[in-house]
CSV table of C-alpha atoms in Angstrom, one decimal:
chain,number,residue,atom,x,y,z
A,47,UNK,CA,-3.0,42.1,-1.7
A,48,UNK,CA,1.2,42.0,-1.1
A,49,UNK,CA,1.9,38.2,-2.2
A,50,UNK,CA,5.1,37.4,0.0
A,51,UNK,CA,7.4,34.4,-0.4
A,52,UNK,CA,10.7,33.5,1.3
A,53,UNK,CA,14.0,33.0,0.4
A,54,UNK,CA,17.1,31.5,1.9
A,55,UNK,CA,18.9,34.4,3.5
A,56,UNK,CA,22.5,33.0,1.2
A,57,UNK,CA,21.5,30.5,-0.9
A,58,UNK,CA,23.7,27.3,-0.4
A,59,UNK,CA,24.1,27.2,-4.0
A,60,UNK,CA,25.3,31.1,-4.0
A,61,UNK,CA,22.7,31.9,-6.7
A,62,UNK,CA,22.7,29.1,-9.3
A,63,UNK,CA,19.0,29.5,-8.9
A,64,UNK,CA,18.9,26.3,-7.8
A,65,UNK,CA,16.7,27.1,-4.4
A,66,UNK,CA,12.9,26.2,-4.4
A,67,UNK,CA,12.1,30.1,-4.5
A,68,UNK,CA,13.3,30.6,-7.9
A,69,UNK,CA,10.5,28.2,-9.0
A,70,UNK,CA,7.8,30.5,-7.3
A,71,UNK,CA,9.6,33.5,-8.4
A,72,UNK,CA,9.0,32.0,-11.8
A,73,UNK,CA,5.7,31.3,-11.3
A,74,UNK,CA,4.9,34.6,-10.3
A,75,UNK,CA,6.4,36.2,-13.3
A,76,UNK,CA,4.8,34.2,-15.9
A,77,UNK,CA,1.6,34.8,-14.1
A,78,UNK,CA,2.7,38.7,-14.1
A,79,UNK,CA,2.5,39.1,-10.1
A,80,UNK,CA,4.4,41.3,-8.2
A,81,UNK,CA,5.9,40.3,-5.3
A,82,UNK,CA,8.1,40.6,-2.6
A,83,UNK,CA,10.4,38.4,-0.4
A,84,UNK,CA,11.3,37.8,3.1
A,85,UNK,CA,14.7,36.4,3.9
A,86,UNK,CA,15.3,33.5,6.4
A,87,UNK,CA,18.8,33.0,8.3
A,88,UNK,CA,19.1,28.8,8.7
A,89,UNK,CA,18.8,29.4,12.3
A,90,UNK,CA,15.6,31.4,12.3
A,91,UNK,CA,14.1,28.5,9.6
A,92,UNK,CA,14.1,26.1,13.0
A,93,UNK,CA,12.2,29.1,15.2
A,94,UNK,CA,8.7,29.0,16.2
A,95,UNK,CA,7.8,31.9,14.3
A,96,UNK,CA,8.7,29.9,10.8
A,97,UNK,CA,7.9,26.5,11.5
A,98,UNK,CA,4.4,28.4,12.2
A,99,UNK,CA,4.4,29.2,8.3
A,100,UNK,CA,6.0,26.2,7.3
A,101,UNK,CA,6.0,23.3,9.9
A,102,UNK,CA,9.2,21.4,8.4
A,103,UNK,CA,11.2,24.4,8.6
A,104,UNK,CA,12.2,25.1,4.5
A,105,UNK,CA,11.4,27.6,2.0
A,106,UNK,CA,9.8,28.9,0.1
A,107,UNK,CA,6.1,30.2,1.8
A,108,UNK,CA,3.6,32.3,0.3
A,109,UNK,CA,1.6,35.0,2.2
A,110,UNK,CA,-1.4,36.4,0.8
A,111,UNK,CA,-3.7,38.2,2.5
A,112,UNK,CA,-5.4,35.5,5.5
A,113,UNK,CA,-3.7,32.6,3.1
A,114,UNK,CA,-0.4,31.3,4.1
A,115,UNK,CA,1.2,27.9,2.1
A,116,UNK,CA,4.4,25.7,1.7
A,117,UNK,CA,5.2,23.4,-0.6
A,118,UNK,CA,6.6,24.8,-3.9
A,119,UNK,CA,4.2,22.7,-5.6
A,120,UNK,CA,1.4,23.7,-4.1
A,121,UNK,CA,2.2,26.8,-4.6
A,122,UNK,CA,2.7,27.4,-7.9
A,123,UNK,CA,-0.4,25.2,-8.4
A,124,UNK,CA,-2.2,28.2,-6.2
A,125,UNK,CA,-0.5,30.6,-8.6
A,126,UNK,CA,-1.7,28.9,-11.9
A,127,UNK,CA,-5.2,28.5,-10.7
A,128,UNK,CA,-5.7,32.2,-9.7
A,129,UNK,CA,-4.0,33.8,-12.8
A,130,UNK,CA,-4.0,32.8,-16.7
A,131,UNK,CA,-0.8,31.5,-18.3
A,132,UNK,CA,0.3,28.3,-16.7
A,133,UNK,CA,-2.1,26.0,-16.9
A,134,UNK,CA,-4.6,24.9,-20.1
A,135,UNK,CA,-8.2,26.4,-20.4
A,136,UNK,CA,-9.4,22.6,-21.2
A,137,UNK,CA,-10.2,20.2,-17.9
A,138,UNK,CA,-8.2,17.1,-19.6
A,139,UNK,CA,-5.1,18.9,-20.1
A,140,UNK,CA,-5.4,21.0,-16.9
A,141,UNK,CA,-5.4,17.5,-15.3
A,142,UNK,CA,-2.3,16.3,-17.3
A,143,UNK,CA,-0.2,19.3,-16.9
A,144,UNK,CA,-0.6,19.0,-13.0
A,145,UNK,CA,0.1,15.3,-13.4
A,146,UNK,CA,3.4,16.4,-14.8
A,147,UNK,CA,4.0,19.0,-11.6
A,148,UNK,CA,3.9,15.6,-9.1
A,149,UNK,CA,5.6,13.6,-11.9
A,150,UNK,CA,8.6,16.5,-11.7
A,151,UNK,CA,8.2,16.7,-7.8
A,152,UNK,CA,7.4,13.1,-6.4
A,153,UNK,CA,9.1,11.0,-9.4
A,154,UNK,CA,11.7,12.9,-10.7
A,155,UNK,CA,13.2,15.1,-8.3
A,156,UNK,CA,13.7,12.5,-5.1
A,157,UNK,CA,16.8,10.5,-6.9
A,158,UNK,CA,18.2,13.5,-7.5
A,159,UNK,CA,17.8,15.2,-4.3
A,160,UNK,CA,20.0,11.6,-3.3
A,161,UNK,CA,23.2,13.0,-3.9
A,162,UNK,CA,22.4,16.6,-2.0
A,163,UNK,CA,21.4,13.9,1.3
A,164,UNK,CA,24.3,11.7,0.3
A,165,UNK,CA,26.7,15.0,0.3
A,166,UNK,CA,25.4,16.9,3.2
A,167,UNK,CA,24.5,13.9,5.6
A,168,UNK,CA,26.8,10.8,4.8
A,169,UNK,CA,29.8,12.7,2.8
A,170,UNK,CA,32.1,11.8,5.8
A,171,UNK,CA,30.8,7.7,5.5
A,172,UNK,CA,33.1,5.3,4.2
A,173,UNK,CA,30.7,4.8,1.6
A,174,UNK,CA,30.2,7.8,0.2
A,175,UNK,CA,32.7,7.6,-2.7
A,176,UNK,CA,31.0,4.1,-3.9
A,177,UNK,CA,27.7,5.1,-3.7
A,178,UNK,CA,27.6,8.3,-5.7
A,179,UNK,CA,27.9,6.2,-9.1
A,180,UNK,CA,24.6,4.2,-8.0
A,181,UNK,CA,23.1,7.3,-7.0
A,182,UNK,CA,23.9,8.8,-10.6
A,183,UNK,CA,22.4,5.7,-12.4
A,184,UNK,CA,19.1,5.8,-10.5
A,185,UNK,CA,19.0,9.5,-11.8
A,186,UNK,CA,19.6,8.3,-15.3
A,187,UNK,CA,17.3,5.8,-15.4
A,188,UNK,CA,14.4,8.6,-14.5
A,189,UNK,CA,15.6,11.0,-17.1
A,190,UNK,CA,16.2,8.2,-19.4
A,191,UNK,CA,12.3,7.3,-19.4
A,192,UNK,CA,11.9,11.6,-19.6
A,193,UNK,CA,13.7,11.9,-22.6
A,194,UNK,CA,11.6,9.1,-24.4
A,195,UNK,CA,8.5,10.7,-23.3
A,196,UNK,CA,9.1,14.0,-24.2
A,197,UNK,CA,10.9,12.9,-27.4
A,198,UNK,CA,11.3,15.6,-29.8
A,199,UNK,CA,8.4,17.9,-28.5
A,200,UNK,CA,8.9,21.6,-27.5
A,201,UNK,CA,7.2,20.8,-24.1
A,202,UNK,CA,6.0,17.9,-21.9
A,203,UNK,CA,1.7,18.5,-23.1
A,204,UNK,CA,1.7,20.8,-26.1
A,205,UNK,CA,2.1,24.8,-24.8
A,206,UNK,CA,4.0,25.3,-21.8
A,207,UNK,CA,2.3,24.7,-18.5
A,208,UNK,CA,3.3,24.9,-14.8
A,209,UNK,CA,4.0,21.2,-15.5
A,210,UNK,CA,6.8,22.1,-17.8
A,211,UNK,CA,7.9,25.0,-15.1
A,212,UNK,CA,8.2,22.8,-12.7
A,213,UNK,CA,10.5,19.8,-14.6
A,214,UNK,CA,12.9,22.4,-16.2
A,215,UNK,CA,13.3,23.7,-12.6
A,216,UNK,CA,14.0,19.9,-10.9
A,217,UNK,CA,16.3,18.6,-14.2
A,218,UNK,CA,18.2,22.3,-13.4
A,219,UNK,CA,19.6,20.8,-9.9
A,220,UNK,CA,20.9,18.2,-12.1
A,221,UNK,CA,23.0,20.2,-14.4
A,222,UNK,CA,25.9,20.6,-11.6
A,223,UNK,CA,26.8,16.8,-12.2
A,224,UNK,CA,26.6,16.9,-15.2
A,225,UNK,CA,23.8,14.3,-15.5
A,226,UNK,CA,22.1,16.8,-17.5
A,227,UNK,CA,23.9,17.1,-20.4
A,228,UNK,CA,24.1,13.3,-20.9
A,229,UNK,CA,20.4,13.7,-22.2
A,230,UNK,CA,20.8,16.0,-24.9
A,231,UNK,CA,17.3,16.8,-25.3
A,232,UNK,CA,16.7,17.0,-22.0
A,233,UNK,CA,19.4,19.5,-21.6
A,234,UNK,CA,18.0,21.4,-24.8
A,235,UNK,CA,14.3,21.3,-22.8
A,236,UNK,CA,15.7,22.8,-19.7
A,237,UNK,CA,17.6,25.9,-22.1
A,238,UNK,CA,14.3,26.6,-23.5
A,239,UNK,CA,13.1,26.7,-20.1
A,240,UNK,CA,15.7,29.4,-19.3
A,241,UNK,CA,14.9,31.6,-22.5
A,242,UNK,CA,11.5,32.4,-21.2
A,243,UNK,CA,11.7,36.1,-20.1
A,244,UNK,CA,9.9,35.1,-16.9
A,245,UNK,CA,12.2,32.8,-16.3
A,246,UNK,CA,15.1,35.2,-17.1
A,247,UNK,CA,13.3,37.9,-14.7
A,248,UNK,CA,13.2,35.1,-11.9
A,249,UNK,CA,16.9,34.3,-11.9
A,250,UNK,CA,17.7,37.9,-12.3
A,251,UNK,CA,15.9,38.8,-9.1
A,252,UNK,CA,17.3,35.7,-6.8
A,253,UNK,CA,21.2,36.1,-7.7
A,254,UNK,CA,20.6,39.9,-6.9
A,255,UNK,CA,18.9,38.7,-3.9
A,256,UNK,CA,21.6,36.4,-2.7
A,257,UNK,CA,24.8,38.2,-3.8
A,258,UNK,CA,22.9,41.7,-2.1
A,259,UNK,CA,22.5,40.3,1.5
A,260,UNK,CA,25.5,40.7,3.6
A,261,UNK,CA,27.6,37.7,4.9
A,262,UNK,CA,26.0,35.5,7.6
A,263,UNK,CA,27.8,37.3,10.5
B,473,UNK,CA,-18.1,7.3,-18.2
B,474,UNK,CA,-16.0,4.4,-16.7
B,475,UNK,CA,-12.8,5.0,-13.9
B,476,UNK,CA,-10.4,2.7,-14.8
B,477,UNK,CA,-7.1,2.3,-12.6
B,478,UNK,CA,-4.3,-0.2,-12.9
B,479,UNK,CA,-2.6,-1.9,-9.9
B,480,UNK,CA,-0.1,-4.5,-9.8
B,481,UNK,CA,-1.3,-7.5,-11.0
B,482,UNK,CA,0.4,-8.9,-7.4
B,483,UNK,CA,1.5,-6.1,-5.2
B,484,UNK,CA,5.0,-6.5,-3.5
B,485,UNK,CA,3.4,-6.6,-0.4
B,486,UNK,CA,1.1,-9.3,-0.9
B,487,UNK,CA,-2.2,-6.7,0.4
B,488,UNK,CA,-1.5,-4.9,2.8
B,489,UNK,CA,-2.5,-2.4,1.2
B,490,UNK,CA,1.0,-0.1,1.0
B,491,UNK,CA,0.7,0.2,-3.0
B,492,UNK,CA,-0.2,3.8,-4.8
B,493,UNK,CA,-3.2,2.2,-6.1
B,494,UNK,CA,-5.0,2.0,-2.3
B,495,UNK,CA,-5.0,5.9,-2.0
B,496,UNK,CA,-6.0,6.5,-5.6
B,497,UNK,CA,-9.0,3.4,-4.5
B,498,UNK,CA,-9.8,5.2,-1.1
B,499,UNK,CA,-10.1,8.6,-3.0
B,500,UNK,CA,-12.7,7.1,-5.1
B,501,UNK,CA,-14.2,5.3,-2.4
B,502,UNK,CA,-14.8,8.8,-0.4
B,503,UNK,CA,-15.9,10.4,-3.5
B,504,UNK,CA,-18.4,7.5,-4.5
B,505,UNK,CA,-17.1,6.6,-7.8
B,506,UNK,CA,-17.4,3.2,-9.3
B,507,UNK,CA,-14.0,1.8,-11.0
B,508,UNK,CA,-12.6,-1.0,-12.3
B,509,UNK,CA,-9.1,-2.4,-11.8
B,510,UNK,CA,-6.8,-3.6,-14.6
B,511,UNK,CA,-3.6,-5.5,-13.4
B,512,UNK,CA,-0.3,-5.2,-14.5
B,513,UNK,CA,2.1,-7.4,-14.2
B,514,UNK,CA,6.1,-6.2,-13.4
B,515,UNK,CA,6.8,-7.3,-17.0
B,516,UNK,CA,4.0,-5.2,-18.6
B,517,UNK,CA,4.9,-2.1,-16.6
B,518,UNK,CA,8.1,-2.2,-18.4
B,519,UNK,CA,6.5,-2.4,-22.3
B,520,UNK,CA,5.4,0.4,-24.7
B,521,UNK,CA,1.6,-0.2,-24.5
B,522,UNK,CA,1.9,0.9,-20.3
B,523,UNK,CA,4.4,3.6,-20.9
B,524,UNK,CA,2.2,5.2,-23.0
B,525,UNK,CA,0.1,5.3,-20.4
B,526,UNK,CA,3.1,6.1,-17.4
B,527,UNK,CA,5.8,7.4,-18.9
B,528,UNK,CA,7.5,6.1,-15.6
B,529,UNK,CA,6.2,2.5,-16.2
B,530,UNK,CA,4.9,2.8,-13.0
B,531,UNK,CA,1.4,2.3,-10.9
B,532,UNK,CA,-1.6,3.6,-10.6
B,533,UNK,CA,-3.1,5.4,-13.8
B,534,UNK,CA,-6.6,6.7,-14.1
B,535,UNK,CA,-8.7,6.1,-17.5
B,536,UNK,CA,-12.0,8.0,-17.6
B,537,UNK,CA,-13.0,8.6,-21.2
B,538,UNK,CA,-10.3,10.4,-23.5
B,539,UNK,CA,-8.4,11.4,-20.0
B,540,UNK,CA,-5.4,9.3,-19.5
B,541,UNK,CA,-3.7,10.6,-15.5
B,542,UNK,CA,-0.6,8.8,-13.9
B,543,UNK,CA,0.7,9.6,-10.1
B,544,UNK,CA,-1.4,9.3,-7.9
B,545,UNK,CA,-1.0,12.7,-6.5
B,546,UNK,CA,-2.5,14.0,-9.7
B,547,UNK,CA,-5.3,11.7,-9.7
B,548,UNK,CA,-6.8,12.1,-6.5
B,549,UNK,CA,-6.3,15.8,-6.6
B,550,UNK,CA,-8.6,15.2,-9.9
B,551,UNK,CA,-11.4,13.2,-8.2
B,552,UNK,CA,-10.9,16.1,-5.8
B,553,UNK,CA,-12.0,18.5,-7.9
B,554,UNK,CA,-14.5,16.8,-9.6
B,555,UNK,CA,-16.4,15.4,-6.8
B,556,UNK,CA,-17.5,16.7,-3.2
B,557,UNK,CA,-15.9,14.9,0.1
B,558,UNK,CA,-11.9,15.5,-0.2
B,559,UNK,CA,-11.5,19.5,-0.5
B,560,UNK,CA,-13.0,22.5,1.6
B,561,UNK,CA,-15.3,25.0,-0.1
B,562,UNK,CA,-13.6,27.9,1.0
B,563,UNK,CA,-10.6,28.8,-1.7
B,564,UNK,CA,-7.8,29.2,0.9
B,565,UNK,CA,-8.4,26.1,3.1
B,566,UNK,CA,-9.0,24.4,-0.5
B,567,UNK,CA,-5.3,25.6,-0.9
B,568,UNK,CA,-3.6,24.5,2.1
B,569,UNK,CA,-5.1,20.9,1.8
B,570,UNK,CA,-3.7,20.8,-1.4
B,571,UNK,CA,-0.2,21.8,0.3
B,572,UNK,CA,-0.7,19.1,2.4
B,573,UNK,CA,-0.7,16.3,0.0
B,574,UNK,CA,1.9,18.1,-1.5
B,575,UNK,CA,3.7,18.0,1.6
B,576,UNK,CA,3.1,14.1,1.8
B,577,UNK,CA,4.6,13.0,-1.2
B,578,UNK,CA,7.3,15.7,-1.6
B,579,UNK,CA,8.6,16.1,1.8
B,580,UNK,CA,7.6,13.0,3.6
B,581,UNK,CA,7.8,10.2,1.4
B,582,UNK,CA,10.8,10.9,0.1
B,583,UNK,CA,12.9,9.8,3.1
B,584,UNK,CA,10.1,6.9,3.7
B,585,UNK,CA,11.2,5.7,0.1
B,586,UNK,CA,14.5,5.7,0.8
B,587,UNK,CA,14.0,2.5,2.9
B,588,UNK,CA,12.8,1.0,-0.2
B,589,UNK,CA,15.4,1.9,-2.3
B,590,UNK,CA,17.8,0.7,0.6
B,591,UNK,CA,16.7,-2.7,0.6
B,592,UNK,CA,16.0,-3.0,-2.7
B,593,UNK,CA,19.0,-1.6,-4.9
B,594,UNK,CA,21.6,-1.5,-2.1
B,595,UNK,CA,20.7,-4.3,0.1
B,596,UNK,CA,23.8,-6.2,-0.9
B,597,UNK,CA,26.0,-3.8,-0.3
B,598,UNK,CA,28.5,-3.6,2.4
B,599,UNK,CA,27.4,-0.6,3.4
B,600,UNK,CA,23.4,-1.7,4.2
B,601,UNK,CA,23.2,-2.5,7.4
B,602,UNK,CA,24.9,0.6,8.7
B,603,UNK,CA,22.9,3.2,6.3
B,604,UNK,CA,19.8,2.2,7.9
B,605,UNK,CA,19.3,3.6,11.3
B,606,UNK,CA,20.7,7.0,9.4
B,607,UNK,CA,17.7,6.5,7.0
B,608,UNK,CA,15.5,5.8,10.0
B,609,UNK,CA,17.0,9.1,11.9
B,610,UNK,CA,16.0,11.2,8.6
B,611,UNK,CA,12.5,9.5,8.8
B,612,UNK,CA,12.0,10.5,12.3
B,613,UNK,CA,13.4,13.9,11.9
B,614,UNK,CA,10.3,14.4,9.4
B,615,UNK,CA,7.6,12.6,11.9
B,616,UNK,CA,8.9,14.5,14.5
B,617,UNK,CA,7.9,17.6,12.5
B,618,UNK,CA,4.7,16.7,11.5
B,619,UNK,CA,3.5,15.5,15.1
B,620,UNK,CA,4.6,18.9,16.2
B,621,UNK,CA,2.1,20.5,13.4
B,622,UNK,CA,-0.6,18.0,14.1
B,623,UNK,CA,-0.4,18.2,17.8
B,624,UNK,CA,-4.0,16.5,19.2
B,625,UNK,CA,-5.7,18.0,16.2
B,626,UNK,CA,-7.5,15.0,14.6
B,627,UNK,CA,-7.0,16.3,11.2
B,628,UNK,CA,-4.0,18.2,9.8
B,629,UNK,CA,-6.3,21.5,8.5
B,630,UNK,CA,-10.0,21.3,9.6
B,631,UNK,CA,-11.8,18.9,8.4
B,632,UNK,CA,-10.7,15.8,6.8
B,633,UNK,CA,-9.2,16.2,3.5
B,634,UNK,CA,-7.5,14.8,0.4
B,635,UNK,CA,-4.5,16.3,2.3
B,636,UNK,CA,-4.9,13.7,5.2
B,637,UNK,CA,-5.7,10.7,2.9
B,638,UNK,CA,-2.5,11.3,1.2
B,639,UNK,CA,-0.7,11.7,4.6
B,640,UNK,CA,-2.2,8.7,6.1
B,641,UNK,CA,-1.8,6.9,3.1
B,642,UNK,CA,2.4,7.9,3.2
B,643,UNK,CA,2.6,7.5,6.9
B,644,UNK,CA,1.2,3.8,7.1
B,645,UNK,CA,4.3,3.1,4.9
B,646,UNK,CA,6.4,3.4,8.2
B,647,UNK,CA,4.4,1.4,10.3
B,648,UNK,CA,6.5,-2.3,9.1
B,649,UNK,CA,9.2,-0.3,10.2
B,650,UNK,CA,8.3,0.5,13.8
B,651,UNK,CA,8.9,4.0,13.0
B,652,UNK,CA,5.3,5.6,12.9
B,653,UNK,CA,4.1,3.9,16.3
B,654,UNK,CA,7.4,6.1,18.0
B,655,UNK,CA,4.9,8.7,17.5
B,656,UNK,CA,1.7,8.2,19.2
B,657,UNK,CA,-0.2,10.9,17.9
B,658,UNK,CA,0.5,10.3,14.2
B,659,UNK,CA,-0.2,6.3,14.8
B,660,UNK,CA,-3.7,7.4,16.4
B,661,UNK,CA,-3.9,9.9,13.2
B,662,UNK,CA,-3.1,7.2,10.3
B,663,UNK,CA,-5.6,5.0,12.5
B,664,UNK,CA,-8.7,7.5,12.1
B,665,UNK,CA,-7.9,7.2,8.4
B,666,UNK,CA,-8.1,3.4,8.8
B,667,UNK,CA,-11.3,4.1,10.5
B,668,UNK,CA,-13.2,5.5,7.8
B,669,UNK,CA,-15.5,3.4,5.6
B,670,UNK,CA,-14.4,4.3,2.8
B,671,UNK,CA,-10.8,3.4,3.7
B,672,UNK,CA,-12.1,-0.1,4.7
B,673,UNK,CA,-13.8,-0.6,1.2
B,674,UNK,CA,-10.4,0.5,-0.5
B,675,UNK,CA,-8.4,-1.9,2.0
B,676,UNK,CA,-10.6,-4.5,1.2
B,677,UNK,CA,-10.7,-4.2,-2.5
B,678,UNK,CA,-7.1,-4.3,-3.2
B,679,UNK,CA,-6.7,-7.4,-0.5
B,680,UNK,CA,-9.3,-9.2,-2.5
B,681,UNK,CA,-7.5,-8.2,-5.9
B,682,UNK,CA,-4.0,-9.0,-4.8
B,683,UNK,CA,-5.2,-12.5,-3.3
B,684,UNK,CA,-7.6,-13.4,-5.6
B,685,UNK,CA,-4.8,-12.8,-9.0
B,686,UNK,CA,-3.1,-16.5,-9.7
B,687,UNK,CA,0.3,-16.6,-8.8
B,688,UNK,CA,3.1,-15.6,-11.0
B,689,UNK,CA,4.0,-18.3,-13.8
């Protein structure tokens, strides 16, 4: 069956890879699934005919067959079930490497997606400026208790998992601020992250996605 | 083999029941499992012998033998799987309530937590007062969504699922703020969770716990 995901129609970030597809797309190549990808204009993500595949309105879905998802997580969770290569053959570490997908998703990722809602809805407040900096140490503090866990480990629960997949692709949206790189092995983490030929493949295929479409007319 | 969760050993908000450790206790309570509750106190959370535990220094975590789960997301997805009562049969409505309670803790909460962080880390700030009805409007913007999903449904996918205990469970984290009873249908929806015995043992259990624990020293 045709697996089919969507994809901003222009990526805000212009291809940075930054978008919530490029973690499915990731999944999909690690899992060695072909795939293809429907793009969606900002005004047709508020349509009926979306919000039918995914009620908030956002991307990435997944269409397979009768099955329709949202929710990056739960998608690549759908993904690592179905096909070898993302998630451990033993229960007890199947179970820990998922914990790490919420831990990347519910834990990690919300202080960072702080300064994208401080930007986009309160970057005209009179605040704005003086906030940022508290926003930034909340973020620190998170990857702060990352890099002790992780220490000097290749990845987050022995091999890499859909766990790991998932971090690299949250701490990415924080290399723009350069959060990132005040965690030195975080920022080495998220490069090995990036070597992974999947991963390579994935980015590949999104910037020549985003820079292909034409402009929003 | 013995379920052991932790809890705070007195929950900011002195039982009612809005702490991670109720779902994980309802979860367990629907699936018929036995557990026992270790408390932590806010000092603990913060030393070595709990981070090992949550890297996050956070609550709940789930002992069961030589498994060792934090976030709660990952834990009752876990009970999920291992026990009958939280997850259709059929693989593809198995999937979407898993998207659900993705959808709770990635896409709802987050603006829900944003009160929390509000009050808590910024409530001195001149800027408080007037950052609050935007965080509401972000809140409601999400509700709003959801209601149009669950329509007069009574679940959010068929049957009740571990997708709806995490939804409820996020949702009755608005009601102190008069938010959720704007929207009748998901107050009547996070009230059906209520409803269910084995929320009411879980409600219970953590108001005993949290009254019973002697008060700070």
């Amino acid at each position: 069956m045709t697996i089919t995901i969507t994809a901003f129609e222009r990526s805000p970030d212009g291809g940075m890879g930054l978008a919530r597809d490029t973690r499915v797309r990731w999944a999909l190549e690690e899992a060695g699934q072909p795939y293809e990808v429907r793009p969606v204009s900002f005004a047709a993500m508020k349509e009926p005919a979306h919000l039918a595949v995914h009620p908030f309105g956002q991307i990435p879905t997944y269409e397979e067959g009768d099955l329709v998802l949202f929710e990056s997580g739960a998608i690549i969770l759908h993904i690592a079930t179905r096909h070898p290569g993302l998630l451990p053959q033993d229960a007890n570490a199947r179970a820990r490497a998922i914990a790490w997908m919420f831990a990347a998703v519910n834990t990690v990722e919300p202080p960072i997606l702080e300064i994208v809602t401080a930007k986009f809805t309160e970057g005209d407040k009179p605040w704005s400026k003086d906030r940022m900096p508290l926003i930034a140490d909340r973020i620190r503090h998170r990857l702060g208790q990352l890099a002790t866990r992780l220490g000097d480990a290749e990845w987050l629960d022995g091999a890499f998992s859909a766990g790991d997949l998932m971090m690299v692709s949250v701490l990415l949206r924080t290399r723009p601020s350069g959060i990132l790189n005040e965690f030195p092995s975080l920022a080495a983490y998220v490069v090995r992250g990036e070597a992974r030929p999947a991963y390579k493949r994935a980015f590949a295929a999104q910037l020549a996605f985003n820079t292909a479409q034409p402009a929003a007319g």
